mmCIF file with all atom_site columns, C-alpha atoms in Angstrom:
data_model
loop_
_atom_site.group_PDB
_atom_site.id
_atom_site.type_symbol
_atom_site.label_atom_id
_atom_site.label_alt_id
_atom_site.label_comp_id
_atom_site.label_asym_id
_atom_site.label_entity_id
_atom_site.label_seq_id
_atom_site.pdbx_PDB_ins_code
_atom_site.Cartn_x
_atom_site.Cartn_y
_atom_site.Cartn_z
_atom_site.occupancy
_atom_site.B_iso_or_equiv
_atom_site.pdbx_formal_charge
_atom_site.auth_seq_id
_atom_site.auth_comp_id
_atom_site.auth_asym_id
_atom_site.auth_atom_id
_atom_site.pdbx_PDB_model_num
ATOM 1   C CA . MET A 1 1   ? -132.853 -124.889 -197.228 1.00 47.00 ? 1   MET A CA 1
ATOM 2   C CA . TYR A 1 2   ? -135.448 -125.855 -195.502 1.00 48.00 ? 2   TYR A CA 1
ATOM 3   C CA . ASN A 1 3   ? -137.387 -129.166 -195.924 1.00 47.00 ? 3   ASN A CA 1
ATOM 4   C CA . ASN A 1 4   ? -141.210 -127.366 -195.730 1.00 47.00 ? 4   ASN A CA 1
ATOM 5   C CA . GLY A 1 5   ? -139.976 -126.834 -192.117 1.00 49.00 ? 5   GLY A CA 1
ATOM 6   C CA . MET A 1 6   ? -139.225 -130.589 -191.323 1.00 47.00 ? 6   MET A CA 1
ATOM 7   C CA . MET A 1 7   ? -135.464 -129.544 -190.346 1.00 48.00 ? 7   MET A CA 1
ATOM 8   C CA . GLU A 1 8   ? -134.415 -127.825 -187.258 1.00 47.00 ? 8   GLU A CA 1
ATOM 9   C CA . LYS A 1 9   ? -132.930 -124.567 -187.788 1.00 51.00 ? 9   LYS A CA 1
ATOM 10  C CA . GLU A 1 10  ? -130.484 -126.273 -185.181 1.00 54.00 ? 10  GLU A CA 1
ATOM 11  C CA . GLU A 1 11  ? -128.988 -127.970 -188.125 1.00 75.00 ? 11  GLU A CA 1
ATOM 12  C CA . ILE A 1 12  ? -127.706 -125.677 -190.563 1.00 95.00 ? 12  ILE A CA 1
ATOM 13  C CA . PHE A 1 13  ? -124.332 -126.833 -190.376 1.00 96.00 ? 13  PHE A CA 1
ATOM 14  C CA . SER A 1 14  ? -122.756 -127.407 -186.919 1.00 96.00 ? 14  SER A CA 1
ATOM 15  C CA . LYS A 1 15  ? -119.217 -128.594 -185.734 1.00 97.00 ? 15  LYS A CA 1
ATOM 16  C CA . VAL A 1 16  ? -118.049 -130.400 -182.553 1.00 97.00 ? 16  VAL A CA 1
ATOM 17  C CA . LEU A 1 17  ? -114.650 -129.820 -181.019 1.00 97.00 ? 17  LEU A CA 1
ATOM 18  C CA . ARG A 1 18  ? -113.928 -131.892 -177.831 1.00 97.00 ? 18  ARG A CA 1
ATOM 19  C CA . ALA A 1 19  ? -111.333 -130.767 -175.646 1.00 94.00 ? 19  ALA A CA 1
ATOM 20  C CA . GLY A 1 20  ? -110.450 -132.723 -172.488 1.00 91.00 ? 20  GLY A CA 1
ATOM 21  C CA . ARG A 1 21  ? -113.696 -131.723 -169.981 1.00 91.00 ? 21  ARG A CA 1
ATOM 22  C CA . ARG A 1 22  ? -114.882 -129.556 -172.298 1.00 95.00 ? 22  ARG A CA 1
ATOM 23  C CA . THR A 1 23  ? -116.507 -129.779 -175.886 1.00 97.00 ? 23  THR A CA 1
ATOM 24  C CA . TYR A 1 24  ? -117.185 -126.830 -178.029 1.00 97.00 ? 24  TYR A CA 1
ATOM 25  C CA . PHE A 1 25  ? -120.385 -126.541 -180.177 1.00 97.00 ? 25  PHE A CA 1
ATOM 26  C CA . PHE A 1 26  ? -119.694 -124.218 -183.271 1.00 97.00 ? 26  PHE A CA 1
ATOM 27  C CA . ASP A 1 27  ? -123.788 -124.137 -184.896 1.00 97.00 ? 27  ASP A CA 1
ATOM 28  C CA . VAL A 1 28  ? -124.829 -121.662 -187.752 1.00 97.00 ? 28  VAL A CA 1
ATOM 29  C CA . ARG A 1 29  ? -128.370 -120.762 -186.793 1.00 96.00 ? 29  ARG A CA 1
ATOM 30  C CA . ALA A 1 30  ? -130.849 -118.456 -188.313 1.00 96.00 ? 30  ALA A CA 1
ATOM 31  C CA . THR A 1 31  ? -132.480 -115.254 -187.393 1.00 93.00 ? 31  THR A CA 1
ATOM 32  C CA . LYS A 1 32  ? -136.312 -114.608 -188.018 1.00 93.00 ? 32  LYS A CA 1
ATOM 33  C CA . ALA A 1 33  ? -135.431 -112.849 -191.430 1.00 94.00 ? 33  ALA A CA 1
ATOM 34  C CA . GLU A 1 34  ? -133.445 -115.922 -192.471 1.00 94.00 ? 34  GLU A CA 1
ATOM 35  C CA . ASP A 1 35  ? -130.106 -114.567 -192.221 1.00 95.00 ? 35  ASP A CA 1
ATOM 36  C CA . TYR A 1 36  ? -127.740 -116.593 -190.851 1.00 97.00 ? 36  TYR A CA 1
ATOM 37  C CA . TYR A 1 37  ? -125.394 -116.184 -187.304 1.00 97.00 ? 37  TYR A CA 1
ATOM 38  C CA . LEU A 1 38  ? -122.899 -117.976 -185.303 1.00 97.00 ? 38  LEU A CA 1
ATOM 39  C CA . THR A 1 39  ? -123.317 -119.256 -181.855 1.00 97.00 ? 39  THR A CA 1
ATOM 40  C CA . ILE A 1 40  ? -120.023 -121.103 -180.012 1.00 97.00 ? 40  ILE A CA 1
ATOM 41  C CA . THR A 1 41  ? -121.421 -123.073 -176.853 1.00 97.00 ? 41  THR A CA 1
ATOM 42  C CA . GLU A 1 42  ? -118.407 -124.553 -174.012 1.00 97.00 ? 42  GLU A CA 1
ATOM 43  C CA . SER A 1 43  ? -119.751 -127.254 -172.497 1.00 96.00 ? 43  SER A CA 1
ATOM 44  C CA . LYS A 1 44  ? -117.969 -128.225 -169.205 1.00 95.00 ? 44  LYS A CA 1
ATOM 45  C CA . LYS A 1 45  ? -117.889 -131.321 -167.156 1.00 91.00 ? 45  LYS A CA 1
ATOM 46  C CA . PHE A 1 46  ? -118.355 -132.229 -164.113 1.00 92.00 ? 46  PHE A CA 1
ATOM 47  C CA . THR A 1 47  ? -118.188 -135.240 -161.333 1.00 91.00 ? 47  THR A CA 1
ATOM 48  C CA . ASN A 1 48  ? -120.630 -135.002 -158.899 1.00 92.00 ? 48  ASN A CA 1
ATOM 49  C CA . ASP A 1 49  ? -119.796 -136.581 -155.060 1.00 92.00 ? 49  ASP A CA 1
ATOM 50  C CA . ASP A 1 50  ? -121.803 -139.739 -156.040 1.00 94.00 ? 50  ASP A CA 1
ATOM 51  C CA . GLY A 1 51  ? -119.925 -140.067 -159.515 1.00 91.00 ? 51  GLY A CA 1
ATOM 52  C CA . SER A 1 52  ? -122.481 -138.768 -162.066 1.00 93.00 ? 52  SER A CA 1
ATOM 53  C CA . PHE A 1 53  ? -121.856 -135.485 -164.108 1.00 90.00 ? 53  PHE A CA 1
ATOM 54  C CA . HIS A 1 54  ? -123.644 -132.562 -164.755 1.00 92.00 ? 54  HIS A CA 1
ATOM 55  C CA . TYR A 1 55  ? -122.419 -129.940 -167.533 1.00 93.00 ? 55  TYR A CA 1
ATOM 56  C CA . LYS A 1 56  ? -122.044 -126.440 -167.555 1.00 95.00 ? 56  LYS A CA 1
ATOM 57  C CA . LYS A 1 57  ? -122.929 -124.526 -170.886 1.00 97.00 ? 57  LYS A CA 1
ATOM 58  C CA . HIS A 1 58  ? -121.869 -120.688 -172.047 1.00 96.00 ? 58  HIS A CA 1
ATOM 59  C CA . LYS A 1 59  ? -123.133 -119.463 -175.148 1.00 97.00 ? 59  LYS A CA 1
ATOM 60  C CA . ILE A 1 60  ? -121.559 -116.424 -177.108 1.00 97.00 ? 60  ILE A CA 1
ATOM 61  C CA . TYR A 1 61  ? -123.458 -115.168 -180.389 1.00 97.00 ? 61  TYR A CA 1
ATOM 62  C CA . ILE A 1 62  ? -121.084 -113.763 -183.272 1.00 97.00 ? 62  ILE A CA 1
ATOM 63  C CA . TYR A 1 63  ? -123.147 -111.894 -186.185 1.00 97.00 ? 63  TYR A CA 1
ATOM 64  C CA . LYS A 1 64  ? -122.187 -111.066 -189.597 1.00 97.00 ? 64  LYS A CA 1
ATOM 65  C CA . GLU A 1 65  ? -121.110 -107.294 -189.236 1.00 97.00 ? 65  GLU A CA 1
ATOM 66  C CA . ASP A 1 66  ? -118.642 -108.678 -186.300 1.00 97.00 ? 66  ASP A CA 1
ATOM 67  C CA . PHE A 1 67  ? -116.800 -111.468 -188.616 1.00 97.00 ? 67  PHE A CA 1
ATOM 68  C CA . SER A 1 68  ? -114.384 -110.116 -189.783 1.00 97.00 ? 68  SER A CA 1
ATOM 69  C CA . GLU A 1 69  ? -113.297 -107.891 -186.731 1.00 98.00 ? 69  GLU A CA 1
ATOM 70  C CA . PHE A 1 70  ? -113.743 -110.939 -184.870 1.00 97.00 ? 70  PHE A CA 1
ATOM 71  C CA . LYS A 1 71  ? -111.510 -113.431 -186.624 1.00 97.00 ? 71  LYS A CA 1
ATOM 72  C CA . GLU A 1 72  ? -108.826 -110.745 -186.850 1.00 98.00 ? 72  GLU A CA 1
ATOM 73  C CA . ILE A 1 73  ? -108.830 -110.133 -182.867 1.00 98.00 ? 73  ILE A CA 1
ATOM 74  C CA . LEU A 1 74  ? -108.773 -113.827 -182.898 1.00 96.00 ? 74  LEU A CA 1
ATOM 75  C CA . ALA A 1 75  ? -105.841 -114.360 -184.430 1.00 97.00 ? 75  ALA A CA 1
ATOM 76  C CA . GLU A 1 76  ? -104.008 -111.404 -183.452 1.00 98.00 ? 76  GLU A CA 1
ATOM 77  C CA . MET A 1 77  ? -104.493 -113.177 -179.607 1.00 97.00 ? 77  MET A CA 1
ATOM 78  C CA . THR A 1 78  ? -104.328 -116.759 -180.885 1.00 96.00 ? 78  THR A CA 1
ATOM 79  C CA . ASP A 1 79  ? -100.546 -115.253 -182.990 1.00 96.00 ? 79  ASP A CA 1
ATOM 80  C CA . TYR A 1 80  ? -99.723  -113.522 -179.868 1.00 97.00 ? 80  TYR A CA 1
ATOM 81  C CA . ILE A 1 81  ? -100.082 -116.438 -177.623 1.00 96.00 ? 81  ILE A CA 1
ATOM 82  C CA . ILE A 1 82  ? -97.796  -118.607 -179.596 1.00 95.00 ? 82  ILE A CA 1
ATOM 83  C CA . ASN A 1 83  ? -95.447  -115.893 -180.479 1.00 95.00 ? 83  ASN A CA 1
ATOM 84  C CA . GLU A 1 84  ? -94.718  -115.104 -177.001 1.00 94.00 ? 84  GLU A CA 1
ATOM 85  C CA . LYS A 1 85  ? -94.892  -118.883 -175.319 1.00 93.00 ? 85  LYS A CA 1
ATOM 86  C CA . GLY A 1 86  ? -94.610  -120.961 -178.333 1.00 91.00 ? 86  GLY A CA 1
ATOM 87  C CA . ASP A 1 87  ? -97.098  -123.838 -178.984 1.00 88.00 ? 87  ASP A CA 1
ATOM 88  C CA . GLU A 1 88  ? -95.948  -126.342 -176.167 1.00 88.00 ? 88  GLU A CA 1
ATOM 89  C CA . VAL A 1 89  ? -98.430  -126.040 -173.270 1.00 87.00 ? 89  VAL A CA 1
ATOM 90  C CA . ILE A 1 90  ? -97.000  -124.932 -170.309 1.00 86.00 ? 90  ILE A CA 1
ATOM 91  C CA . SER A 1 91  ? -97.728  -127.034 -166.840 1.00 86.00 ? 91  SER A CA 1
ATOM 92  C CA . GLU A 1 92  ? -97.691  -125.527 -163.354 1.00 78.00 ? 92  GLU A CA 1
ATOM 93  C CA . ARG A 1 93  ? -96.959  -129.280 -162.269 1.00 71.00 ? 93  ARG A CA 1
ATOM 94  C CA . HIS A 1 94  ? -93.519  -128.619 -164.591 1.00 67.00 ? 94  HIS A CA 1
ATOM 95  C CA . GLN A 1 95  ? -92.260  -126.065 -161.837 1.00 65.00 ? 95  GLN A CA 1
ATOM 96  C CA . LYS A 1 96  ? -90.552  -127.025 -158.882 1.00 63.00 ? 96  LYS A CA 1
ATOM 97  C CA . ASP A 1 97  ? -91.764  -123.623 -156.850 1.00 61.00 ? 97  ASP A CA 1
ATOM 98  C CA . PHE A 1 98  ? -95.604  -124.341 -158.317 1.00 56.00 ? 98  PHE A CA 1
ATOM 99  C CA . LYS A 1 99  ? -98.047  -122.900 -155.645 1.00 60.00 ? 99  LYS A CA 1
ATOM 100 C CA . LYS A 1 100 ? -101.343 -124.385 -155.931 1.00 56.00 ? 100 LYS A CA 1
ATOM 101 C CA . ASP A 1 101 ? -104.004 -121.657 -156.702 1.00 54.00 ? 101 ASP A CA 1
ATOM 102 C CA . TYR A 1 102 ? -107.089 -122.962 -154.748 1.00 49.00 ? 102 TYR A CA 1
ATOM 103 C CA . ASN A 1 103 ? -109.266 -120.621 -156.911 1.00 52.00 ? 103 ASN A CA 1
ATOM 104 C CA . THR A 1 104 ? -108.848 -122.841 -159.418 1.00 52.00 ? 104 THR A CA 1
ATOM 105 C CA . ASN A 1 105 ? -111.760 -125.844 -160.451 1.00 54.00 ? 105 ASN A CA 1
ATOM 106 C CA . GLU A 1 106 ? -112.773 -127.513 -157.318 1.00 53.00 ? 106 GLU A CA 1
ATOM 107 C CA . ASP A 1 107 ? -112.413 -131.072 -159.255 1.00 53.00 ? 107 ASP A CA 1
ATOM 108 C CA . GLU A 1 108 ? -108.590 -130.232 -160.266 1.00 54.00 ? 108 GLU A CA 1
ATOM 109 C CA . VAL A 1 109 ? -108.299 -129.073 -156.671 1.00 49.00 ? 109 VAL A CA 1
ATOM 110 C CA . VAL A 1 110 ? -109.820 -132.624 -155.027 1.00 50.00 ? 110 VAL A CA 1
ATOM 111 C CA . ALA A 1 111 ? -107.826 -134.640 -157.656 1.00 52.00 ? 111 ALA A CA 1
ATOM 112 C CA . GLU A 1 112 ? -104.873 -132.676 -156.470 1.00 51.00 ? 112 GLU A CA 1
ATOM 113 C CA . VAL A 1 113 ? -105.721 -133.264 -152.902 1.00 48.00 ? 113 VAL A CA 1
ATOM 114 C CA . LYS A 1 114 ? -105.711 -136.917 -153.564 1.00 48.00 ? 114 LYS A CA 1
ATOM 115 C CA . ALA A 1 115 ? -102.392 -137.593 -155.648 1.00 50.00 ? 115 ALA A CA 1
ATOM 116 C CA . LYS A 1 116 ? -100.898 -136.016 -152.467 1.00 48.00 ? 116 LYS A CA 1
ATOM 117 C CA . THR A 1 117 ? -98.962  -138.656 -150.520 1.00 48.00 ? 117 THR A CA 1
ATOM 118 C CA . PRO A 1 118 ? -100.379 -138.868 -146.626 1.00 50.00 ? 118 PRO A CA 1
ATOM 119 C CA . GLU A 1 119 ? -97.062  -137.767 -145.002 1.00 49.00 ? 119 GLU A CA 1
ATOM 120 C CA . SER A 1 120 ? -97.345  -133.705 -147.420 1.00 45.00 ? 120 SER A CA 1
ATOM 121 C CA . PHE A 1 121 ? -101.333 -133.720 -146.343 1.00 47.00 ? 121 PHE A CA 1
ATOM 122 C CA . THR A 1 122 ? -99.899  -131.049 -143.109 1.00 49.00 ? 122 THR A CA 1
ATOM 123 C CA . ASP A 1 123 ? -98.746  -128.549 -145.327 1.00 51.00 ? 123 ASP A CA 1
ATOM 124 C CA . ILE A 1 124 ? -102.600 -128.442 -146.769 1.00 49.00 ? 124 ILE A CA 1
ATOM 125 C CA . ASP A 1 125 ? -104.855 -125.811 -145.876 1.00 52.00 ? 125 ASP A CA 1
ATOM 126 C CA . PHE A 1 126 ? -108.622 -126.971 -145.985 1.00 50.00 ? 126 PHE A CA 1
ATOM 127 C CA . ASP A 1 127 ? -110.148 -123.382 -145.396 1.00 56.00 ? 127 ASP A CA 1
ATOM 128 C CA . ASP A 1 128 ? -108.938 -123.037 -148.820 1.00 51.00 ? 128 ASP A CA 1
ATOM 129 C CA . ILE A 1 129 ? -110.598 -125.595 -150.413 1.00 46.00 ? 129 ILE A CA 1
#
């Protein structure tokens, strides 16, 4: 319900999911015709060299005509993952034969390099970083 235009459309209904460096914003918004749709925004925190932060955001829009199929596919995908792999997180750090894939996020690579002992620096190919 709008209060003589006082209330901003962003504030119809919102929820926030904080998940480590990522935050997910779920927002109900209004079309010009006053129908509602959903946006999901992923905001990811990155640390700059000087210690300050910046955020990268990605937004998807989901409209009413797609809700039922979207929910079905999301449920199917999440169920598939849990059925195949369980709900415990499998981390590459726990695998003995783990080889770092340097195509991952820079922050993670930097953290990985910093975590290494000086003796092990010889096996890092800095061209890959």
